[in-house]
PDB file of C-alpha atoms in Angstrom:
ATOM      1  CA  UNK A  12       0.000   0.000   0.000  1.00 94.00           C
ATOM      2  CA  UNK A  13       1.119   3.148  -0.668  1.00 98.00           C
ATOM      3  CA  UNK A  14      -0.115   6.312   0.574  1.00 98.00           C
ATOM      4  CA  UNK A  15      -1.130   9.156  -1.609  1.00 98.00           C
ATOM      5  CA  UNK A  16      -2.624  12.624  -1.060  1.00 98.00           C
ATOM      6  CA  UNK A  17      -4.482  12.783  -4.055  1.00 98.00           C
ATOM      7  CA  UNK A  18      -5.988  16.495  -3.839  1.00 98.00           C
ATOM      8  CA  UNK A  19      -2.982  19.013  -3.065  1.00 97.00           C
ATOM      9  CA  UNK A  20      -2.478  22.423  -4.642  1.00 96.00           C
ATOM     10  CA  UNK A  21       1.586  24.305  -5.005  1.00 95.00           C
ATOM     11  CA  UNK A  22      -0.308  27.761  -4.330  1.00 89.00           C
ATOM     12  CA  UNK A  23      -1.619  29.470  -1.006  1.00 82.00           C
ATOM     13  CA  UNK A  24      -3.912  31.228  -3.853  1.00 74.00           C
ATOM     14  CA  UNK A  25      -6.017  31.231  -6.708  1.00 69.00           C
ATOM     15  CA  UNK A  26      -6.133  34.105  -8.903  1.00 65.00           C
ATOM     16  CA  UNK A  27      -3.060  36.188  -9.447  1.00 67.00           C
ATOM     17  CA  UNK A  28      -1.758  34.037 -12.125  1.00 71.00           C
ATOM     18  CA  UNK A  29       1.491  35.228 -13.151  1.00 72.00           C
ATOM     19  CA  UNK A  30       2.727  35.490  -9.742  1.00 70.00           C
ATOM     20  CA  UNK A  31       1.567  32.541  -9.031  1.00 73.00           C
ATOM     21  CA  UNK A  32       3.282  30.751 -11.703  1.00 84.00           C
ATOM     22  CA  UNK A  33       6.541  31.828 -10.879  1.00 87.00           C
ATOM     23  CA  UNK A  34       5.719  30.745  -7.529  1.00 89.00           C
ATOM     24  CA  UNK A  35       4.727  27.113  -8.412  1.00 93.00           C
ATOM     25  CA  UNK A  36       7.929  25.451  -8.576  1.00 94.00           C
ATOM     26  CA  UNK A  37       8.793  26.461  -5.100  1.00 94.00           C
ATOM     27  CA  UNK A  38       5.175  25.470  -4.226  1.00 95.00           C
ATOM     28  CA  UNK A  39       5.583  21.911  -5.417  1.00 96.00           C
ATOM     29  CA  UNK A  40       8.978  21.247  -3.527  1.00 96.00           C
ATOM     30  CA  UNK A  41       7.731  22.793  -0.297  1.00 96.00           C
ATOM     31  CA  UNK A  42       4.207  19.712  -0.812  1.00 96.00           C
ATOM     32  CA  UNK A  43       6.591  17.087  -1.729  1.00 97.00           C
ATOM     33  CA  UNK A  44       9.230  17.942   0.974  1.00 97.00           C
ATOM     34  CA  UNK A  45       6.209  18.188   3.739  1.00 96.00           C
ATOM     35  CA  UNK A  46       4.389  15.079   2.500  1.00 97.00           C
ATOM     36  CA  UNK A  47       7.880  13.273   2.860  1.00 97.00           C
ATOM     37  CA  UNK A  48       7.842  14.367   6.205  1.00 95.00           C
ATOM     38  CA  UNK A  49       3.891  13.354   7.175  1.00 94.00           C
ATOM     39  CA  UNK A  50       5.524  10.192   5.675  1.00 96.00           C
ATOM     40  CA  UNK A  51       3.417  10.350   2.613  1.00 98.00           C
ATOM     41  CA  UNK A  52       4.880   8.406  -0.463  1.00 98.00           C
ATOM     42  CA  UNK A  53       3.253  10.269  -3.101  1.00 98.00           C
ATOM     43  CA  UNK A  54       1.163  13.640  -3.830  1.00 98.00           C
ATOM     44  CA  UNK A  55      -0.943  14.555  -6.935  1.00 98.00           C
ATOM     45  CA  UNK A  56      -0.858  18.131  -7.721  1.00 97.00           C
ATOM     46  CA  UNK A  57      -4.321  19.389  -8.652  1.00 97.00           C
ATOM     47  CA  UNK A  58      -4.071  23.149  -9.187  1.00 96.00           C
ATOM     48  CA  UNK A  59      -7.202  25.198 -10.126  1.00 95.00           C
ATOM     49  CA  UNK A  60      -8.101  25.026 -13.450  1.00 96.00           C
ATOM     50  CA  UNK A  61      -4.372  24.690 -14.814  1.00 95.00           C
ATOM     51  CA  UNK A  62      -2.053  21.331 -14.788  1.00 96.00           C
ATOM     52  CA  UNK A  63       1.817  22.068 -14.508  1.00 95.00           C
ATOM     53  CA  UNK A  64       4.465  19.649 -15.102  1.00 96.00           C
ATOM     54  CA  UNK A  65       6.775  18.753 -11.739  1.00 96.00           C
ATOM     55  CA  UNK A  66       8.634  15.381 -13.007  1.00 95.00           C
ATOM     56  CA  UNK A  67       8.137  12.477 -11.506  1.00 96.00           C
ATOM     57  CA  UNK A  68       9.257  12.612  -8.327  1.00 96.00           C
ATOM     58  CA  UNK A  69      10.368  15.691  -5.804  1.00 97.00           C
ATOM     59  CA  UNK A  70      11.450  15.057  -2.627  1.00 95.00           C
ATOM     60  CA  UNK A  71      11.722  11.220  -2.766  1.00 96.00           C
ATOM     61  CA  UNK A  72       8.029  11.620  -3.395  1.00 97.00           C
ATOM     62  CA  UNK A  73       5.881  10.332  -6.369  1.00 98.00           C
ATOM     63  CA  UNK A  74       4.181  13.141  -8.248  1.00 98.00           C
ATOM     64  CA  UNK A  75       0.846  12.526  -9.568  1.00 98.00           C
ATOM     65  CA  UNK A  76      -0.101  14.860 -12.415  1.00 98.00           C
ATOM     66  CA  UNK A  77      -3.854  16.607 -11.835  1.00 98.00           C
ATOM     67  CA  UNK A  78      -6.390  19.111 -12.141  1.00 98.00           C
ATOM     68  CA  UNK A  79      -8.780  20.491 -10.245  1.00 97.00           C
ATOM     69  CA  UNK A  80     -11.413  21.464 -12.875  1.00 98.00           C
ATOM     70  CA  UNK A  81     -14.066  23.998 -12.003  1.00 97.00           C
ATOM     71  CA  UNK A  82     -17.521  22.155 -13.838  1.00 98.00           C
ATOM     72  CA  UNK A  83     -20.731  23.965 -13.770  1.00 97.00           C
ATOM     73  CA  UNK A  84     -21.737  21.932 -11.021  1.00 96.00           C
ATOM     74  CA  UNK A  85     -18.724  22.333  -8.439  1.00 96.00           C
ATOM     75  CA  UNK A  86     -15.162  20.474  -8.706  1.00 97.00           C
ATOM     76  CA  UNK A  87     -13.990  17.730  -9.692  1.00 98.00           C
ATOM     77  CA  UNK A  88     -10.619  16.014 -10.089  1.00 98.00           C
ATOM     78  CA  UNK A  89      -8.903  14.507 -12.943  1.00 98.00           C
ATOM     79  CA  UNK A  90      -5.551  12.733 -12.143  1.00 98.00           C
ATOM     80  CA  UNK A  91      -3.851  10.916 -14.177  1.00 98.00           C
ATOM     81  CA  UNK A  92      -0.772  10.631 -16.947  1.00 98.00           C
ATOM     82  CA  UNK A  93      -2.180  13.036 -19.385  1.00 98.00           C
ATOM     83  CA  UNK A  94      -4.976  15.724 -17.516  1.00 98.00           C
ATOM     84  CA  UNK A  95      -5.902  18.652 -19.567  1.00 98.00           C
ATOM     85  CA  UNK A  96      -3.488  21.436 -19.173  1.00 97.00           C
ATOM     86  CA  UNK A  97      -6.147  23.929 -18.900  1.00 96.00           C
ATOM     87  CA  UNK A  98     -10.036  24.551 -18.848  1.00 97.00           C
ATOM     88  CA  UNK A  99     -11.672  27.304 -18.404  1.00 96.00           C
ATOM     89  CA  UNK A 100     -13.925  27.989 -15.173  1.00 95.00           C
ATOM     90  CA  UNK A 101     -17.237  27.205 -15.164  1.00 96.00           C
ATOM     91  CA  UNK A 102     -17.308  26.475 -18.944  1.00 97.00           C
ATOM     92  CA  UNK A 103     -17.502  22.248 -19.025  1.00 98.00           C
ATOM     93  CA  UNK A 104     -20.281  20.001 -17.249  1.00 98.00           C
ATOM     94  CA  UNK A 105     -19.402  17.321 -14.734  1.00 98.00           C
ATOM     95  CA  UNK A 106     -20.121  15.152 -17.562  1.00 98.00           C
ATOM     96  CA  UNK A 107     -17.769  16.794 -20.222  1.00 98.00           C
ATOM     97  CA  UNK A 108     -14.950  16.672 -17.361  1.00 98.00           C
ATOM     98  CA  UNK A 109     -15.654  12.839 -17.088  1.00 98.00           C
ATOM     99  CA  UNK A 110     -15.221  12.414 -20.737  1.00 98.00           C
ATOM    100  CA  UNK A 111     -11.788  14.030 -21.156  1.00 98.00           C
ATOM    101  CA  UNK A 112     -10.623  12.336 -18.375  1.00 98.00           C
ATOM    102  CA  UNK A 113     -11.217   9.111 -20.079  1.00 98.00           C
ATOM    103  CA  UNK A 114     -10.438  10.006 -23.081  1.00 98.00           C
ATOM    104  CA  UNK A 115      -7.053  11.069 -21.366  1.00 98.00           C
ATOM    105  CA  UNK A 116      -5.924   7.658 -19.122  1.00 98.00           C
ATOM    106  CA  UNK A 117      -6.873   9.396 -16.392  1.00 98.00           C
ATOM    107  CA  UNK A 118      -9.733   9.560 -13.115  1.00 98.00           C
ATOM    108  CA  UNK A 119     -12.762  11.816 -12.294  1.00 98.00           C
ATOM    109  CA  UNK A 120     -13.086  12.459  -8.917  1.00 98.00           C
ATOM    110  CA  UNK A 121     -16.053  14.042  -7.462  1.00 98.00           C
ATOM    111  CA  UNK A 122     -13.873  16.342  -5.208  1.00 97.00           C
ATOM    112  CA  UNK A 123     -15.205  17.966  -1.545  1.00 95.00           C
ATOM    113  CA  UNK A 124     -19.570  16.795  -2.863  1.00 95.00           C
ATOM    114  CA  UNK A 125     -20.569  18.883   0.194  1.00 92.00           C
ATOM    115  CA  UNK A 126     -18.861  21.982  -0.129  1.00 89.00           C
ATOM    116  CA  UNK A 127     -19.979  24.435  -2.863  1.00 85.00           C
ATOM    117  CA  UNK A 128     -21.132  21.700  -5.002  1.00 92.00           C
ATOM    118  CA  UNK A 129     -23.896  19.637  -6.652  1.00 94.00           C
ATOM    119  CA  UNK A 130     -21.898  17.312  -9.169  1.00 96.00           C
ATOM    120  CA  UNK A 131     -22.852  14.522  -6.747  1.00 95.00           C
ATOM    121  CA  UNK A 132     -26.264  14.847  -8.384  1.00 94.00           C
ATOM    122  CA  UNK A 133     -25.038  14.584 -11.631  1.00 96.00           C
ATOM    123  CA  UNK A 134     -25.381  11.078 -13.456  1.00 95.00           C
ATOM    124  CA  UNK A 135     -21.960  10.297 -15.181  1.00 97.00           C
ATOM    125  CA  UNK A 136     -19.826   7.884 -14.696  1.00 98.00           C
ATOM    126  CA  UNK A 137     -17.354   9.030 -12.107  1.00 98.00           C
ATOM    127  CA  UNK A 138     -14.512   7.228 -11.332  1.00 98.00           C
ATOM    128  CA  UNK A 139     -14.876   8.188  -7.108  1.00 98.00           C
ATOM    129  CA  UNK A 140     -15.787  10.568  -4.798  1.00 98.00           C
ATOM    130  CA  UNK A 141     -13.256  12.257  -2.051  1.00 98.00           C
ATOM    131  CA  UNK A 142     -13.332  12.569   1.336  1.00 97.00           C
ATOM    132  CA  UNK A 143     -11.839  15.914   1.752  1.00 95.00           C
ATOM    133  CA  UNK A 144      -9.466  16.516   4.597  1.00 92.00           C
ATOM    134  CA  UNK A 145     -11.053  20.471   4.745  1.00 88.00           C
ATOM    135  CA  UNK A 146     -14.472  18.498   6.507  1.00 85.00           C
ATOM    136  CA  UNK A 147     -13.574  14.710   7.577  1.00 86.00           C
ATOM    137  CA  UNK A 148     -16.579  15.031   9.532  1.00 85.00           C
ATOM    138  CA  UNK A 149     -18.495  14.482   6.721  1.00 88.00           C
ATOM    139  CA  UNK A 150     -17.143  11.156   5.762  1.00 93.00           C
ATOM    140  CA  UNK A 151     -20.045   8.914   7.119  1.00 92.00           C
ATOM    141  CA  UNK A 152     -22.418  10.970   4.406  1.00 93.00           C
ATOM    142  CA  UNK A 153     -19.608  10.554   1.528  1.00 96.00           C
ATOM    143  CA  UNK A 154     -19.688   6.701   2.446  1.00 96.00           C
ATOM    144  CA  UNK A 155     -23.565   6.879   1.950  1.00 95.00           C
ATOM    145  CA  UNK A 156     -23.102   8.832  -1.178  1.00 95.00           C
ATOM    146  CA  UNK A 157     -20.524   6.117  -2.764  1.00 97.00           C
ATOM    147  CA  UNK A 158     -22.368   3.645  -1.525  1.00 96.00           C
ATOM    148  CA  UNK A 159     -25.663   5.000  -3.426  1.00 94.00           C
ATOM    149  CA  UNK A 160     -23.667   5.052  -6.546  1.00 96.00           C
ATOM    150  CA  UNK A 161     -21.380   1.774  -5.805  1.00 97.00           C
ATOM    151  CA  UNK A 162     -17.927   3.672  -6.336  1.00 98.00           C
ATOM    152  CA  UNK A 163     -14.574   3.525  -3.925  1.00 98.00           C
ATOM    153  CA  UNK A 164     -13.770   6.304  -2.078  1.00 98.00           C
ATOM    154  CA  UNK A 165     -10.620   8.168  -2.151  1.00 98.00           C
ATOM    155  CA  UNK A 166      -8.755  10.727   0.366  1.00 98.00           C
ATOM    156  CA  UNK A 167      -7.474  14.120   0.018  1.00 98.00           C
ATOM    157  CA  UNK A 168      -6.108  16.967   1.769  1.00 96.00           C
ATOM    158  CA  UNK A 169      -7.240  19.757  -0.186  1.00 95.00           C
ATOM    159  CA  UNK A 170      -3.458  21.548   0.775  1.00 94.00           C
ATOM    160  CA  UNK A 171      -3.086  24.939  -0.101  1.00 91.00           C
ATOM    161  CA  UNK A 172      -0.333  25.401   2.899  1.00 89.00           C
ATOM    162  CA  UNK A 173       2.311  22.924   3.103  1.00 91.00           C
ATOM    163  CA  UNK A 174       1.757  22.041   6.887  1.00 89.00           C
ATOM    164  CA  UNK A 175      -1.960  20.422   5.890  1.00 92.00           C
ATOM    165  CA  UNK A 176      -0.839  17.914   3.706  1.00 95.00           C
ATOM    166  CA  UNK A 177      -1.586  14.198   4.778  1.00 94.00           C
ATOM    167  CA  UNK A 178      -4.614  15.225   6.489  1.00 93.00           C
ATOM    168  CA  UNK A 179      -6.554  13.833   4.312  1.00 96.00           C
ATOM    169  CA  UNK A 180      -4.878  11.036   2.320  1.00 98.00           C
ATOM    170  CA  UNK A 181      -5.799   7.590  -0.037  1.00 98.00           C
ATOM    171  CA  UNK A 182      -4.025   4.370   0.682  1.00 98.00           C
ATOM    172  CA  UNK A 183      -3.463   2.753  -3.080  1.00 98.00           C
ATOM    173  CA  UNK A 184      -2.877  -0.800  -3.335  1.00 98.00           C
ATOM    174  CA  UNK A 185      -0.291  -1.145  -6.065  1.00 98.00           C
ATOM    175  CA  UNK A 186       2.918  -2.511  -6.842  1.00 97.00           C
ATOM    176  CA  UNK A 187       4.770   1.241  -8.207  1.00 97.00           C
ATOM    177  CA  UNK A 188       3.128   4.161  -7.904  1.00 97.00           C
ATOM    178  CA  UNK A 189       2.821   5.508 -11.340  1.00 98.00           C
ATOM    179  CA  UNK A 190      -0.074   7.739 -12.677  1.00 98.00           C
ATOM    180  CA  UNK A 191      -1.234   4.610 -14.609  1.00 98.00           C
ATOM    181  CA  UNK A 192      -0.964   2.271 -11.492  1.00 98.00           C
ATOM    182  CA  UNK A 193      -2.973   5.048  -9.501  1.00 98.00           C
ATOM    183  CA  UNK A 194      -5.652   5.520 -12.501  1.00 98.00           C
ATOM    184  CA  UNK A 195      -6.391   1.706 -12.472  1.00 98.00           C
ATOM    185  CA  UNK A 196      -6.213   1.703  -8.899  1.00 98.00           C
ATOM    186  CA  UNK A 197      -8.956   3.517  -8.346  1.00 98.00           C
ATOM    187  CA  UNK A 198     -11.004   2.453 -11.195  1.00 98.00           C
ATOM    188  CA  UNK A 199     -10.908  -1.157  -9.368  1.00 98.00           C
ATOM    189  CA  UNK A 200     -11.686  -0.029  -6.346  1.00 98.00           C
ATOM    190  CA  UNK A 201      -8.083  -0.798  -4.678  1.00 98.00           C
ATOM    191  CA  UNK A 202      -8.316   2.363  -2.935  1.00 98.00           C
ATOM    192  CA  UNK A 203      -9.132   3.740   1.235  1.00 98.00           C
ATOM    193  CA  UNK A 204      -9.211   6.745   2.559  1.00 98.00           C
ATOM    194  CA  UNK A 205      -7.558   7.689   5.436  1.00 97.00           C
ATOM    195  CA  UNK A 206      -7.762  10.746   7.928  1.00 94.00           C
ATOM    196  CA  UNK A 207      -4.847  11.925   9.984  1.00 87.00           C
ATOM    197  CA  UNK A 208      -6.682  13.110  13.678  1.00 78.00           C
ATOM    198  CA  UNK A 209      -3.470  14.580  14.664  1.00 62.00           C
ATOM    199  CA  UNK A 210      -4.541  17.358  16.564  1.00 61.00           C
ATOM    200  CA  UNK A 211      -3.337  20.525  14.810  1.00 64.00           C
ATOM    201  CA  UNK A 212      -5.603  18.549  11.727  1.00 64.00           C
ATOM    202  CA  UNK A 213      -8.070  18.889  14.070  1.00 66.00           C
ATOM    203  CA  UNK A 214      -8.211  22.508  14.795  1.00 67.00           C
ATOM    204  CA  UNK A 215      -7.621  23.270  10.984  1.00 67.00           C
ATOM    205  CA  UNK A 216     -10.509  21.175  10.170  1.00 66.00           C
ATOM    206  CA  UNK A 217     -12.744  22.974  12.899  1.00 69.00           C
ATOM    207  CA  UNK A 218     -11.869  26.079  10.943  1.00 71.00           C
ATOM    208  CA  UNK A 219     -12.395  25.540   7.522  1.00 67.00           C
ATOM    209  CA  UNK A 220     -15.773  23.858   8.477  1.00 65.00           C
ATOM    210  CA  UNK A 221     -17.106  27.196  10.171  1.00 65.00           C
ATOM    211  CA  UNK A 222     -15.267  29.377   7.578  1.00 70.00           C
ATOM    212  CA  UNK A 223     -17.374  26.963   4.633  1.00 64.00           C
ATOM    213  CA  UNK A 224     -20.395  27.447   6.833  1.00 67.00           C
ATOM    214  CA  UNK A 225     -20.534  31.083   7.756  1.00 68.00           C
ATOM    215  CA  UNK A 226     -19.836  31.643   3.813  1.00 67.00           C
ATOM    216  CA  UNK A 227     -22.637  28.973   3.329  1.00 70.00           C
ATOM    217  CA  UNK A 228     -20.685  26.971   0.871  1.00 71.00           C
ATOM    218  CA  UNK A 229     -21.345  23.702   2.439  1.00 75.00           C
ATOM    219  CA  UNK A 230     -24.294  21.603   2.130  1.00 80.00           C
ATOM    220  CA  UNK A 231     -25.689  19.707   4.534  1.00 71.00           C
ATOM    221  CA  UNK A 232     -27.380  15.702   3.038  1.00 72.00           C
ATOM    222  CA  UNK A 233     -30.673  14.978   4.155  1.00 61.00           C
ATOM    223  CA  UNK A 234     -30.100  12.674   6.781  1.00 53.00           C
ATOM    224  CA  UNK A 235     -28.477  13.330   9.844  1.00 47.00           C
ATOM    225  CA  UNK A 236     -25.223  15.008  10.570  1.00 41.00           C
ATOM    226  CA  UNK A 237     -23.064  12.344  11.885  1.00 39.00           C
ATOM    227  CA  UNK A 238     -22.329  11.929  15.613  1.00 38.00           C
ATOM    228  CA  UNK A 239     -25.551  14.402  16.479  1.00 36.00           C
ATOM    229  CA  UNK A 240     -29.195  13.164  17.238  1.00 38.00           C
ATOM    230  CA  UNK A 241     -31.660  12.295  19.569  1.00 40.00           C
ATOM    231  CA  UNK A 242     -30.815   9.938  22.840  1.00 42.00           C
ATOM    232  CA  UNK A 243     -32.190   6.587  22.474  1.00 42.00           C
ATOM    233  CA  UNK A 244     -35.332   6.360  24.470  1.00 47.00           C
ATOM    234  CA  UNK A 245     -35.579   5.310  27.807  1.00 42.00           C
ATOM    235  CA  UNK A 246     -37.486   2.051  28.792  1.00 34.00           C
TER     236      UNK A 246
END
């Protein structure tokens, strides 16, 4: 098994573009370097709306090429040997996304379903769906969700700082951790997710769920949130 953050951004930003290019390289040792560190063997960089080459391997960690693409519908990922170098925000459909991926070697993952997002109610043939490492509390409804639509489940830390990667992270069952061994990985289901409850995770997670929640960008499923509810009744 190897373990593999598969949602991690080089950037502490999104928009400033130039600046943020020339920052990227720096970005992507700094992930690697950490994740080496959180004893990580391998980190997919899934910048917004733009893929960047890194090599292979920074750090003495595997680097899995990615995109985060912004659908109509929310994010989803695309990792993989070949993801699209760019799209353009809020142009493609969950469904479109899903297509290129395959058409590239590559996986659609429904990223974060309950934060700023609806792709989980799209039907089209997604690959998995994360359990982001911004809101691990919400992993009980993403088991639900995969479970309603009979696909694995994969982890990821949604990084955008160096310190938070690993808290959120996918144990892959293959023999080399190449793109192609991830890709088919998770298409078979050889995939886990696993949250880190270190305790500065914690506290970051605590944040980013009322930050998501005072913005209202997070969605709460119909059924209950987990660990909250009624006593059981006395006899």
């Amino acid at each position: 098994m190897y373990r593999i953050d598969l949602h991690a951004h080089t950037r502490f930003f999104h928009g400033h573009r130039r600046l943020g290019d020339a920052y990227d390289p720096l970005g992507a040792r700094l992930l690697a370097g950490t994740a080496r560190l959180r004893g990580l063997d391998g980190v997919a960089t899934t910048n917004h709306d733009y893929y960047r080459e890194f090599g292979d391997e920074l750090a003495g960690v595997a680097v899995i090429p990615g995109i985060e693409v912004s659908t109509t519908k929310g994010h989803v990922l695309v990792v993989g040997p070949d993801p699209p170098s760019e799209t353009v925000r809020g142009e493609l459909t969950p469904t479109e996304v899903v297509e290129i991926a395959h058409d590239r070697g590559c996986a659609a993952i429904v990223a974060h379903p309950y934060r700023n997002s609806t792709v989980r109610e799209v039907d089209a043939s997604f690959d998995a769906i994360e359990v982001n490492g911004k809101h691990p509390r919400t992993r009980a409804w993403v088991e639900r969700l995969a479970d309603r639509h009979g696909l694995p489940m994969t982890g990821g830390s949604d990084v955008h700082y160096p310190p938070e990667v690993g808290r959120a992270y996918t144990a892959v069952d293959v023999a080399e951790p190449t793109p192609e061994n991830v890709v088919a990985a998770i298409k078979d289901g050889r995939v886990e997710p696993r949250v880190d409850d270190w305790l500065p995770y914690q506290v970051i997670g605590r944040l980013y769920r009322y930050i998501h929640e005072e913005s209202e960008q997070f969605d709460r499923p119909e059924w209950a949130t987990p660990g909250v509810g009624a006593p059981p009744e006395d006899d």
